[in-house]
Coordinates of C-alpha atoms in Angstrom, one line a residue:
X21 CA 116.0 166.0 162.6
X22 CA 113.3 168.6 164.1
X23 CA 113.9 170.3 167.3
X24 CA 111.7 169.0 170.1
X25 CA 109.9 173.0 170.4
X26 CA 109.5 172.7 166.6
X27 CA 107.7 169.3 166.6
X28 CA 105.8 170.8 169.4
X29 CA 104.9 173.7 167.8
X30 CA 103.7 172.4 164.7
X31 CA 101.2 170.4 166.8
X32 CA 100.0 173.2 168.6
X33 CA 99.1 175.4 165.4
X34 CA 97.2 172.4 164.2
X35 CA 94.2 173.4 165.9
X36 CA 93.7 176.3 164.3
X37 CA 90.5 177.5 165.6
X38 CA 91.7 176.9 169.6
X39 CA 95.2 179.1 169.0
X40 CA 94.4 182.3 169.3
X41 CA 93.0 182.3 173.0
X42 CA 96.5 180.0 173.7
X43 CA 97.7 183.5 172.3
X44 CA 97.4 184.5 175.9
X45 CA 99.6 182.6 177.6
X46 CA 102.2 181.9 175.2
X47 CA 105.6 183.2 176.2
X48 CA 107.4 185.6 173.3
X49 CA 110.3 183.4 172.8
X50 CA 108.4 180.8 171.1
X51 CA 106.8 183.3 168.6
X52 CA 109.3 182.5 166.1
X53 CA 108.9 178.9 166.4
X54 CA 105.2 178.7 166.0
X55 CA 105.3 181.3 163.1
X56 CA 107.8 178.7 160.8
X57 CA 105.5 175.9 161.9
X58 CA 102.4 177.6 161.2
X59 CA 104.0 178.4 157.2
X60 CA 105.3 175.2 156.8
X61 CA 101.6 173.7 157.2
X62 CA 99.8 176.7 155.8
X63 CA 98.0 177.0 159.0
X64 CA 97.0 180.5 157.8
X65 CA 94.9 181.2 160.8
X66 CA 97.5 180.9 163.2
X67 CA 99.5 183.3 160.8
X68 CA 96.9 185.7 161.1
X69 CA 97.0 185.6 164.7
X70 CA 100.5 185.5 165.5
X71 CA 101.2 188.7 163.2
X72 CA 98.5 190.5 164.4
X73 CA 100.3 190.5 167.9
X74 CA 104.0 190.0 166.6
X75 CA 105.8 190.9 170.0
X76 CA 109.2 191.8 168.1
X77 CA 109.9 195.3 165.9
X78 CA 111.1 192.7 163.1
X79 CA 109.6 189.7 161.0
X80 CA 112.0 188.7 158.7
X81 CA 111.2 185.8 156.4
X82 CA 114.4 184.8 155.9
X83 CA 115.6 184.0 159.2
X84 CA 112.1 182.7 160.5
X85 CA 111.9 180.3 157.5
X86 CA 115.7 179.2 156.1
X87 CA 115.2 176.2 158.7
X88 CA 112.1 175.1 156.5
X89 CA 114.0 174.6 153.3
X90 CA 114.2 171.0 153.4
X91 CA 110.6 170.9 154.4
X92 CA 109.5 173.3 151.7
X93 CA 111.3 170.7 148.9
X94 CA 109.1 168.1 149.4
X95 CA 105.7 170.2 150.1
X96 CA 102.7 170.1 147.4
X97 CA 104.0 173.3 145.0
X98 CA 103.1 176.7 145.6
X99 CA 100.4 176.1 148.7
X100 CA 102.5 176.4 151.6
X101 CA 104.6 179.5 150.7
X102 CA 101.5 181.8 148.8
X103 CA 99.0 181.0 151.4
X104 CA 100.7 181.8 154.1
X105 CA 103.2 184.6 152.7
X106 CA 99.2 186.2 151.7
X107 CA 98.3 185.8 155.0
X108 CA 101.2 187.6 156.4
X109 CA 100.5 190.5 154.1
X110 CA 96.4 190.5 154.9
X111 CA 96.8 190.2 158.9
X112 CA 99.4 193.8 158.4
X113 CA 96.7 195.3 156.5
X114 CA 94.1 194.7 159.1
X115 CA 96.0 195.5 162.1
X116 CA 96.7 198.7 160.2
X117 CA 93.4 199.1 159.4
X118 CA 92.5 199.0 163.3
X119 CA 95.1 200.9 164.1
X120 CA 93.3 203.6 162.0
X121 CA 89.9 203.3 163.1
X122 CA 91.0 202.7 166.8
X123 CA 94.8 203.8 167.3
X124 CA 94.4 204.3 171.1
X125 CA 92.8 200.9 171.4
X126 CA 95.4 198.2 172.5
X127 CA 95.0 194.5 171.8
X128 CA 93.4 191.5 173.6
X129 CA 96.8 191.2 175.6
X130 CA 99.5 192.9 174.1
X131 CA 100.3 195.7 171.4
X132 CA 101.8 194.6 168.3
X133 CA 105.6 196.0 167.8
X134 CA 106.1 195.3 164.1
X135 CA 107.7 198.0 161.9
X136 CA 109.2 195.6 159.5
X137 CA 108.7 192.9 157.4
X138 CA 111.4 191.8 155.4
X139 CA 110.7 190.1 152.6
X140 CA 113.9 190.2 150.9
X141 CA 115.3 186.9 149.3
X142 CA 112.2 185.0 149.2
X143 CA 112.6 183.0 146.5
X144 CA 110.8 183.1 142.9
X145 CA 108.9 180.5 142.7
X146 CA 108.2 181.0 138.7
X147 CA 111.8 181.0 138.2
X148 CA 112.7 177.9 139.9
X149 CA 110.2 175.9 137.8
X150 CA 106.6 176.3 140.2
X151 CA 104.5 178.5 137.8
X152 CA 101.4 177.9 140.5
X153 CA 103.8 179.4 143.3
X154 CA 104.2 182.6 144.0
X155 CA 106.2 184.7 141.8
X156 CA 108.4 187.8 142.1
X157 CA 105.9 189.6 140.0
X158 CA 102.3 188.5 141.8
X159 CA 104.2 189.3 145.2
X160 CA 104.8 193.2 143.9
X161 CA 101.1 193.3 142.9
X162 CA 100.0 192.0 146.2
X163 CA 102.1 194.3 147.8
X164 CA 101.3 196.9 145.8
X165 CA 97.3 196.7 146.2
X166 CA 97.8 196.0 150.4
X167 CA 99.7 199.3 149.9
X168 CA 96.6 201.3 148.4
X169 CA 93.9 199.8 150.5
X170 CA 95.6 201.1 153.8
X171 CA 96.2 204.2 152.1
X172 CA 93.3 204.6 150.8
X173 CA 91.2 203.8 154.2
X174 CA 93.6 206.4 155.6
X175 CA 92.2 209.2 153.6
X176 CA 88.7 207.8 154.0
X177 CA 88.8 207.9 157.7
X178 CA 90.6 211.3 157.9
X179 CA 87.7 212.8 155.7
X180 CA 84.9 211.3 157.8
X181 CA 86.5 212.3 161.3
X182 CA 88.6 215.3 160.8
X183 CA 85.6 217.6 162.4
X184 CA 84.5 215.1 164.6
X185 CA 88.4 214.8 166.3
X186 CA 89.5 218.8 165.8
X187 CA 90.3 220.4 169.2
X188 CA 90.1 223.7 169.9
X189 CA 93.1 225.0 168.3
X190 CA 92.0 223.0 165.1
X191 CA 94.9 220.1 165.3
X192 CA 94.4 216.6 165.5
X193 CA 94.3 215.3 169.3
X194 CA 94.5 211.4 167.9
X195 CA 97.8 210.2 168.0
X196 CA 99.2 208.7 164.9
X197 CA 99.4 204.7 164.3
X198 CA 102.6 203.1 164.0
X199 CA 103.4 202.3 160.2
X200 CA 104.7 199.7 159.0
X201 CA 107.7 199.1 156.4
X202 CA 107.9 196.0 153.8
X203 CA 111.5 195.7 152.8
X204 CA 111.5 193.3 149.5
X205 CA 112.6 192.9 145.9
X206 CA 110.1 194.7 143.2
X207 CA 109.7 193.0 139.4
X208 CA 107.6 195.1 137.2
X209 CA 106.4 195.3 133.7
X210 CA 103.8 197.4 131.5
X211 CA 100.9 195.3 133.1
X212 CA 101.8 196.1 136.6
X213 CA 103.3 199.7 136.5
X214 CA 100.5 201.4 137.3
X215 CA 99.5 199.7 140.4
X216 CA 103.3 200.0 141.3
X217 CA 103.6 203.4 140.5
X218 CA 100.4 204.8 142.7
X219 CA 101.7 202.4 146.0
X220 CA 105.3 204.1 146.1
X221 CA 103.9 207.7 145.2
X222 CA 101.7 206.9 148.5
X223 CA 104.6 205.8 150.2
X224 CA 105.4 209.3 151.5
X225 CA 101.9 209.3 154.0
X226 CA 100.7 205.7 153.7
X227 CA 101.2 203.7 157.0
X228 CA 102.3 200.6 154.7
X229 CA 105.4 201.8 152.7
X230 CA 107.4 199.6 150.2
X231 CA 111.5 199.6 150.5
X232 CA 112.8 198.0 146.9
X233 CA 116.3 196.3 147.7
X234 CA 116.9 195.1 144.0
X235 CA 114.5 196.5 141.0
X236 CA 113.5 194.6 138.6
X237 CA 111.7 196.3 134.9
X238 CA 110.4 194.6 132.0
X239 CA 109.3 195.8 129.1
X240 CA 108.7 199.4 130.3
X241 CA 109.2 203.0 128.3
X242 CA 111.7 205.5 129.1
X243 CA 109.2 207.3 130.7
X244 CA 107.7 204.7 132.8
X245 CA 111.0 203.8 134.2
X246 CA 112.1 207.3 135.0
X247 CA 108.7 207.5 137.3
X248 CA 109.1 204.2 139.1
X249 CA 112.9 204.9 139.8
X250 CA 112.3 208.4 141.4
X251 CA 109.9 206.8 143.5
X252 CA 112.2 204.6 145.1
X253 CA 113.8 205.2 148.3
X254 CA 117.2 205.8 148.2
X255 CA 119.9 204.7 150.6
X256 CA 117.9 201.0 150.4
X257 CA 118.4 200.0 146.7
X258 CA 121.4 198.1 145.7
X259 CA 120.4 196.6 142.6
X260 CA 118.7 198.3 139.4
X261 CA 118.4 195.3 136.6
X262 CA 116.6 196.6 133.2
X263 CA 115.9 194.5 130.7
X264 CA 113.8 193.8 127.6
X265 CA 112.7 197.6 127.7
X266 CA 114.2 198.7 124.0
X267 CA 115.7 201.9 125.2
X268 CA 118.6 202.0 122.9
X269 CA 121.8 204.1 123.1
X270 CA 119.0 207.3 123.7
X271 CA 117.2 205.9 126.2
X272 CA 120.1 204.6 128.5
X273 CA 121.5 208.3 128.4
X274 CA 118.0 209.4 129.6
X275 CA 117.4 207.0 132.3
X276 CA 120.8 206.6 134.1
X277 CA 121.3 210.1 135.4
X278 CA 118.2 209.2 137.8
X279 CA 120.5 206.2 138.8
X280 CA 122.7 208.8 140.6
X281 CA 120.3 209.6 143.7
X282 CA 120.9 205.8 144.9
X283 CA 124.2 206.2 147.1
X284 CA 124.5 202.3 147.7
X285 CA 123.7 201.2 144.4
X286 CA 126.2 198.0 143.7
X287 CA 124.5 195.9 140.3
X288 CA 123.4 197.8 137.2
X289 CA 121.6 195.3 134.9
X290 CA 120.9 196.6 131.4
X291 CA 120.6 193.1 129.1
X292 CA 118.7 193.2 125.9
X293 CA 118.3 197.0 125.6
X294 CA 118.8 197.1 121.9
X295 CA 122.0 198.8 121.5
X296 CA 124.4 198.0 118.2
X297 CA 127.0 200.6 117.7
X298 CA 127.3 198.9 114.2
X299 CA 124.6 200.7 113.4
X300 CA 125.7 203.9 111.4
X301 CA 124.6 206.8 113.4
X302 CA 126.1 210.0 113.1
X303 CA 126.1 210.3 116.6
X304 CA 126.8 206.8 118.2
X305 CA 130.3 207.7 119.5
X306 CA 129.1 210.8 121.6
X307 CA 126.1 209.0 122.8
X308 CA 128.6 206.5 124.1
X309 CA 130.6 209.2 125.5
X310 CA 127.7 210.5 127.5
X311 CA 126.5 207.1 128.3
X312 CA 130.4 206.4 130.1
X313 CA 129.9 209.5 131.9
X314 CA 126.7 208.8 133.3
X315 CA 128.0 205.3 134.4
X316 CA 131.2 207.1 136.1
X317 CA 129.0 208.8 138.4
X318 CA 127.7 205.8 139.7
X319 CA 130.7 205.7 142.0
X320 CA 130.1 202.0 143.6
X321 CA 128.9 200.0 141.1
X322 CA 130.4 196.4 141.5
X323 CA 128.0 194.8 138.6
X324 CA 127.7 195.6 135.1
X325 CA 125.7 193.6 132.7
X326 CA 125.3 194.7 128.9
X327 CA 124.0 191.2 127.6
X328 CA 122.6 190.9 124.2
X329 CA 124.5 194.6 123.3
X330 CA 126.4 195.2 120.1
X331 CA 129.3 196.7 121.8
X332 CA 131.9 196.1 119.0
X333 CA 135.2 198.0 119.6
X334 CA 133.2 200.2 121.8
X335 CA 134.2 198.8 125.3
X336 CA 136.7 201.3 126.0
X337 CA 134.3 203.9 125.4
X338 CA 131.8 202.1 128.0
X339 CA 134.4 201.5 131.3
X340 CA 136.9 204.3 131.0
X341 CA 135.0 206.8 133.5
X342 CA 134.5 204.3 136.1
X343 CA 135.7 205.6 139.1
X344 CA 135.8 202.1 140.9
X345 CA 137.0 198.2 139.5
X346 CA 134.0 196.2 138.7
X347 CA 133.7 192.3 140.3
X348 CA 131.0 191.4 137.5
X349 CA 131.3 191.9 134.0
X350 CA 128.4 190.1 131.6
X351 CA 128.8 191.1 128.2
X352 CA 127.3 187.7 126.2
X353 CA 126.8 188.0 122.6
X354 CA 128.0 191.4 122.6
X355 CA 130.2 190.8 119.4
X356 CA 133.3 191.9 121.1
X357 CA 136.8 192.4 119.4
X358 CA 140.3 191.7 120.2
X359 CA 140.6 195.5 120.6
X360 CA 137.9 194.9 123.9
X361 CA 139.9 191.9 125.1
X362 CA 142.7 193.9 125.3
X363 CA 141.6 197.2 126.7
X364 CA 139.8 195.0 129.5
X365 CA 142.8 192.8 130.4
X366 CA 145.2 196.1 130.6
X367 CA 141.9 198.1 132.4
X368 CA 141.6 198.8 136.2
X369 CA 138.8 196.1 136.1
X370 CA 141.2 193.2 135.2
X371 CA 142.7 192.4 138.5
X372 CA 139.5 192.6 140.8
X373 CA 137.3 190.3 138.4
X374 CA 135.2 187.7 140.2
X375 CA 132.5 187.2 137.8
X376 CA 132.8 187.3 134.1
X377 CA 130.3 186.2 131.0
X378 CA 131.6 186.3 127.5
X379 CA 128.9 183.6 126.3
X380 CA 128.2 184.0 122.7
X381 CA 131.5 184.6 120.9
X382 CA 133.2 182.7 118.7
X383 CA 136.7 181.7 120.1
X384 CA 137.4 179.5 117.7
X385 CA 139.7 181.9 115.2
X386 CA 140.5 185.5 116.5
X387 CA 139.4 185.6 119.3
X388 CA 141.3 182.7 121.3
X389 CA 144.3 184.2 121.9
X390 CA 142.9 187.4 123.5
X391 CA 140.7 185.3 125.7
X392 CA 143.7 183.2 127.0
X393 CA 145.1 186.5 127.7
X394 CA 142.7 187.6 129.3
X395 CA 142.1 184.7 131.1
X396 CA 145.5 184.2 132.4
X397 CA 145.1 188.1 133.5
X398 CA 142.0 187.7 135.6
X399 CA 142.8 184.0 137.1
X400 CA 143.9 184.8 140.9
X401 CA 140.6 186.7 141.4
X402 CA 138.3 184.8 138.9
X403 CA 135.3 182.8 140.9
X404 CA 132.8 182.5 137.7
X405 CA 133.7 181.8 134.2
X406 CA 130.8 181.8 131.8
X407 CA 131.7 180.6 128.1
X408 CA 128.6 178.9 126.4
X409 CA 127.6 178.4 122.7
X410 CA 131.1 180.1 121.9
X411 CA 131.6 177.3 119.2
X412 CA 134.3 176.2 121.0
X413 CA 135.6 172.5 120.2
X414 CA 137.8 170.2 121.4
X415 CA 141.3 171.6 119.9
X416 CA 140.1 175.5 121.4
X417 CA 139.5 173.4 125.4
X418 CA 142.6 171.9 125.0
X419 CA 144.5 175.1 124.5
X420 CA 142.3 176.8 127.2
X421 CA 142.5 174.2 129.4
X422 CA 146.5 175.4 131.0
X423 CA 144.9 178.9 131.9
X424 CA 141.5 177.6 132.9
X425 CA 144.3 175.2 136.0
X426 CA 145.7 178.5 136.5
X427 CA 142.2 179.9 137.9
X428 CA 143.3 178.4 141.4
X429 CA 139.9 180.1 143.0
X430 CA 137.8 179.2 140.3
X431 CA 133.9 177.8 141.6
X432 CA 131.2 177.7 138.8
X433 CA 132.7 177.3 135.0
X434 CA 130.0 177.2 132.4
X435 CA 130.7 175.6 129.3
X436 CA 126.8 174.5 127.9
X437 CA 126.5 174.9 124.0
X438 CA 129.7 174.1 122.8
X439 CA 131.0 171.3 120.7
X440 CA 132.9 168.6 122.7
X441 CA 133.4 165.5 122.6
X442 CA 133.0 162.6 125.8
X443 CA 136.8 162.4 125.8
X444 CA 137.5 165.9 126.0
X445 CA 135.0 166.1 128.9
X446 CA 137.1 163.8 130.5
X447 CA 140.3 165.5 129.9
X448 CA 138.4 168.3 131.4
X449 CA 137.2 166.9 134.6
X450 CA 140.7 165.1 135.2
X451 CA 142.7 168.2 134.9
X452 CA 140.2 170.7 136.6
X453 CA 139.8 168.2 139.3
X454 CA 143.1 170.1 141.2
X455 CA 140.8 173.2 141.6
X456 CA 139.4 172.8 145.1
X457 CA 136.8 175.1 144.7
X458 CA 135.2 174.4 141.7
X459 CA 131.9 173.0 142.4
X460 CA 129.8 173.1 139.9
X461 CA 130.8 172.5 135.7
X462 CA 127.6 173.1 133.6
X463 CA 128.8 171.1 130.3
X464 CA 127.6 170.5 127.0
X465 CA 125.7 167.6 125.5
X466 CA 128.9 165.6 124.0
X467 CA 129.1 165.8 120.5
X468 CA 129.2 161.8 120.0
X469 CA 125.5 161.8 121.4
X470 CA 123.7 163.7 119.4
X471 CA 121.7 161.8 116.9
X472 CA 123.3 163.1 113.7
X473 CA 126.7 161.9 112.8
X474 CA 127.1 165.6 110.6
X475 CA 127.6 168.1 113.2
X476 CA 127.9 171.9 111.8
X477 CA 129.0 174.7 114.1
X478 CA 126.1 176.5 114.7
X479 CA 125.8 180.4 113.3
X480 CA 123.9 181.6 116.6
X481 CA 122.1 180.3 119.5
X482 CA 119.7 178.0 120.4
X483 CA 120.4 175.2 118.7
X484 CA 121.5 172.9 121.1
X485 CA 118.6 170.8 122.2
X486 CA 118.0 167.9 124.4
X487 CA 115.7 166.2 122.1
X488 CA 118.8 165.9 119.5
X489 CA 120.3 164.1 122.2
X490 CA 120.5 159.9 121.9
X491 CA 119.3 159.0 125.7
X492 CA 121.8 155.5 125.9
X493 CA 125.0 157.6 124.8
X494 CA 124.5 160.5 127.1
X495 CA 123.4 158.3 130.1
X496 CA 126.8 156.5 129.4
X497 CA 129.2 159.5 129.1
X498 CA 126.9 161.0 132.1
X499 CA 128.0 157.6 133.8
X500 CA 131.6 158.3 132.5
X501 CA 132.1 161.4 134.2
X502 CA 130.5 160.6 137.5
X503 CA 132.6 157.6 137.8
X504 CA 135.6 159.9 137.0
X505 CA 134.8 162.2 139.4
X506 CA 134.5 159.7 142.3
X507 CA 137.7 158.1 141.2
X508 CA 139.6 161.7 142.1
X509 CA 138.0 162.2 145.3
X510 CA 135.6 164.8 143.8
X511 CA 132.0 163.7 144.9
X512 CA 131.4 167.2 146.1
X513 CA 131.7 168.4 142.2
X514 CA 128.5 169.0 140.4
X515 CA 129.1 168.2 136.8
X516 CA 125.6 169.2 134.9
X517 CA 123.6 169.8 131.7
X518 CA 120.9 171.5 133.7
X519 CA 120.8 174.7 133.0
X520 CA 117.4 175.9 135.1
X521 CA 118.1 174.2 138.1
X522 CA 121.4 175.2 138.0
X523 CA 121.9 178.7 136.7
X524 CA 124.4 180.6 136.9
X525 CA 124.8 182.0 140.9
X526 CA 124.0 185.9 141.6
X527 CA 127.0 188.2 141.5
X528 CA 125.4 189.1 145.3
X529 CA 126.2 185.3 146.5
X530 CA 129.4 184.6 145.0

């Protein structure tokens, strides 16, 4: 239920065109209020306004607007949070603007005290399924281009009043305006680098200035990516996630030394970047050497991804020169061998796992008995299990299923792809059911619902679709499992096929 001041306030910003004389009068306190009431409605006037005289040295999104959540769910898509997120950004580019032409002029009633706006964790509207919303990607651009246009009025006034305002001694008597920093997540690809690139090399004297927390690159060159990341500030950036950019075993050793400037950098991301050690190249092995030594000096990375790599008996060569434990470790389809299993359940990485995805693999002859190992090595610390489309069946679950009860803190298990049946699901759920935090299983379609009768293990991904899937048989096992899980007191369980609704969590919110 709404607070009174909230119901309140959303009926004051209604009148749009009457709120910015009420501006007067209004007490600071409720500032916050009217600004969440204002973007839940998309009253982007009163945004304007209240922005343009924000009374506090902080506007953070996140806290202004995690109260809205539930309103935002059922809210037309994409309106309420691009309108009024665009307004936010427009009103700091004219009150900076202003502050330029005028910066000794104060404002109807009050200065305005904002240095920051954090935009960190808004969400990504694209990603969660709203491709009219407003998207990591659009929201760099906009930033991006508000960047530039303040900058760029800066040097245009300078140039037309530098004679006009020189004192005697030739300095500038007008005081400088107050800047203002925009502390958010950057995604960029080829399309956007060059806007990108030009706002953070104008970061340095621009009165808007962009602080990247996690960095985001698709599809960029070595060199492109070597610019944008010297760019970046450096104490602020936690997260550096590159992926689809083809740099290969070369380009990893070129780009990572620039990694080392980032002192609090936690999540190194490097998915599809077309390396395959099986691939005879004379000098693979001391390209992986380099590569291990550039990764050592990154001396608190927590977070290693190497998705979609070809690692093959290469993994000691990778993680031997890390200085630290990682807590995520995401190496799907990276056609691992029993030598990696081994080497990472005797490594110094082992005990302080919290996140691990070893999607992809086939466990089904090899493999099994490493994993279990493994497994059973990594349990009291484990949080996040990812195994999908690892061709696993029900005879593999059923010997997994002892270590998977031993993962006592255990909370997401992922499990989409593979080939079991209803019953096994059930076995599943019934003996999993003792883990108290596990909270969310994402399973596969059962086996004895798909439409074909002659099931083959599949030789890679992708072939596991919903349309295969007869409706009446999966709504009953779906019916199955639920009942199952109310039976054991486990309502609070999410048991799902969903896999973009419910991906797998962020190493950041485990």
């Amino acid at each position: 239920m709404d607070s009174l001041a909230f119901l309140c306030a959303r009926r004051l910003v209604s009148h749009e065109t009457d709120f910015h004389r009420a501006l007067a009068i209004l007490p600071n306190e409720l500032y916050p209020v009217l600004f969440s009431a204002a973007f839940l409605d998309s009253r982007t006037l009163v945004v304007r306004d209240l922005v343009t005289v924000w009374p506090f040295p902080v506007l953070s999104f996140q806290h202004l607007l995690a109260p809205l959540d539930r309103h935002l769910l059922h809210r037309p898509k994409g309106l309420p949070r691009k309108l009024s997120v665009q307004a936010t950004i427009l009103a700091i580019v004219a009150h900076l603007r202003q502050s330029v032409e005028e910066p000794n002029r104060d404002t109807r009633w009050r200065r305005c005290c904002l240095r920051v706006l954090d935009m960190i964790d808004l969400p990504d509207d694209y990603v969660h399924g709203d491709t009219e919303g407003m998207s990591l990607w659009f929201t760099t651009v906009s930033l991006a281009k508000a960047c530039l246009e303040v900058f760029k009025h800066q040097n245009e006034h300078l140039k037309r009043g530098s004679k006009r305002r020189k004192g005697p001694s030739g300095s500038l008597e007008a005081p400088q305006p107050f800047g203002v920093e925009i502390h958010t997540d950057l995604f960029v690809n080829s399309t956007s680098f060059a806007v990108l690139r030009d706002a953070l090399q104008a970061n340095a004297t621009s009165l808007l200035r962009l602080k990247c927390r996690d960095f985001h690159a698709e599809e960029l060159s070595v060199c492109s990516t070597v610019t944008l990341l010297d760019c970046l500030d450096a104490c602020s950036l936690r997260r550096v996630d590159l992926r689809f950019n083809n740099l290969g075993l070369p380009g990893l050793c070129l780009v990572l030394p620039h990694l080392t400037k980032f002192p609090n950098l936690l999540s190194l991301r490097l998915p599809y970047s077309n390396v395959d050690v099986r691939r005879f190249v004379s000098d693979t092995d001391a390209s992986l050497r380099q590569l291990a030594g550039h990764l050592g000096s990154l001396l608190r990375l927590k977070e290693l991804n190497f998705g979609s790599s070809r690692l093959s008996g290469k993994l000691q060569y990778l993680l031997s020169d890390l200085q630290t434990p990682l807590e995520s470790l995401e190496l799907a389809f990276c056609s691992l061998l029993p030598d990696d299993f081994n080497y990472l359940r005797q490594s110094l990485h082992a005990p302080a796992l919290r996140k691990l995805d070893l999607s992809g693999h086939d466990f089904t002859e090899v493999l099994l008995q490493p994993l279990r190992q493994l497994l059973d090595k990594i349990s009291p610390s484990l949080l996040h299990l990812d195994l999908m489309e690892c061709r696993l069946t029900d005879s593999q679950l059923d010997e997994l299923l002892p270590v998977l009860c031993r993962c006592s803190q255990l909370r997401c298990l992922g499990l989409f792809g593979n080939l079991f049946s209803t019953a096994a699901l059930k076995v599943l759920l019934e003996k999993t059911a003792v883990l108290p935090h596990l909270h969310l299983v994402i399973y596969p379609y059962p086996v004895d619902c798909y439409i074909t009768d002659h099931l083959q293990p599949p030789l890679g991904s992708g072939w596991f679709f919903e349309d295969a899937v007869d409706r009446a048989r999966f709504s009953a096992a779906n019916a199955e499992l639920c009942q199952l899980l109310l039976k054991l007191g486990r309502s609070d369980a999410v048991w799902t096929t969903n896999l973009p609704r419910l991906g797998a969590p962020d190493y950041f919110h485990l």
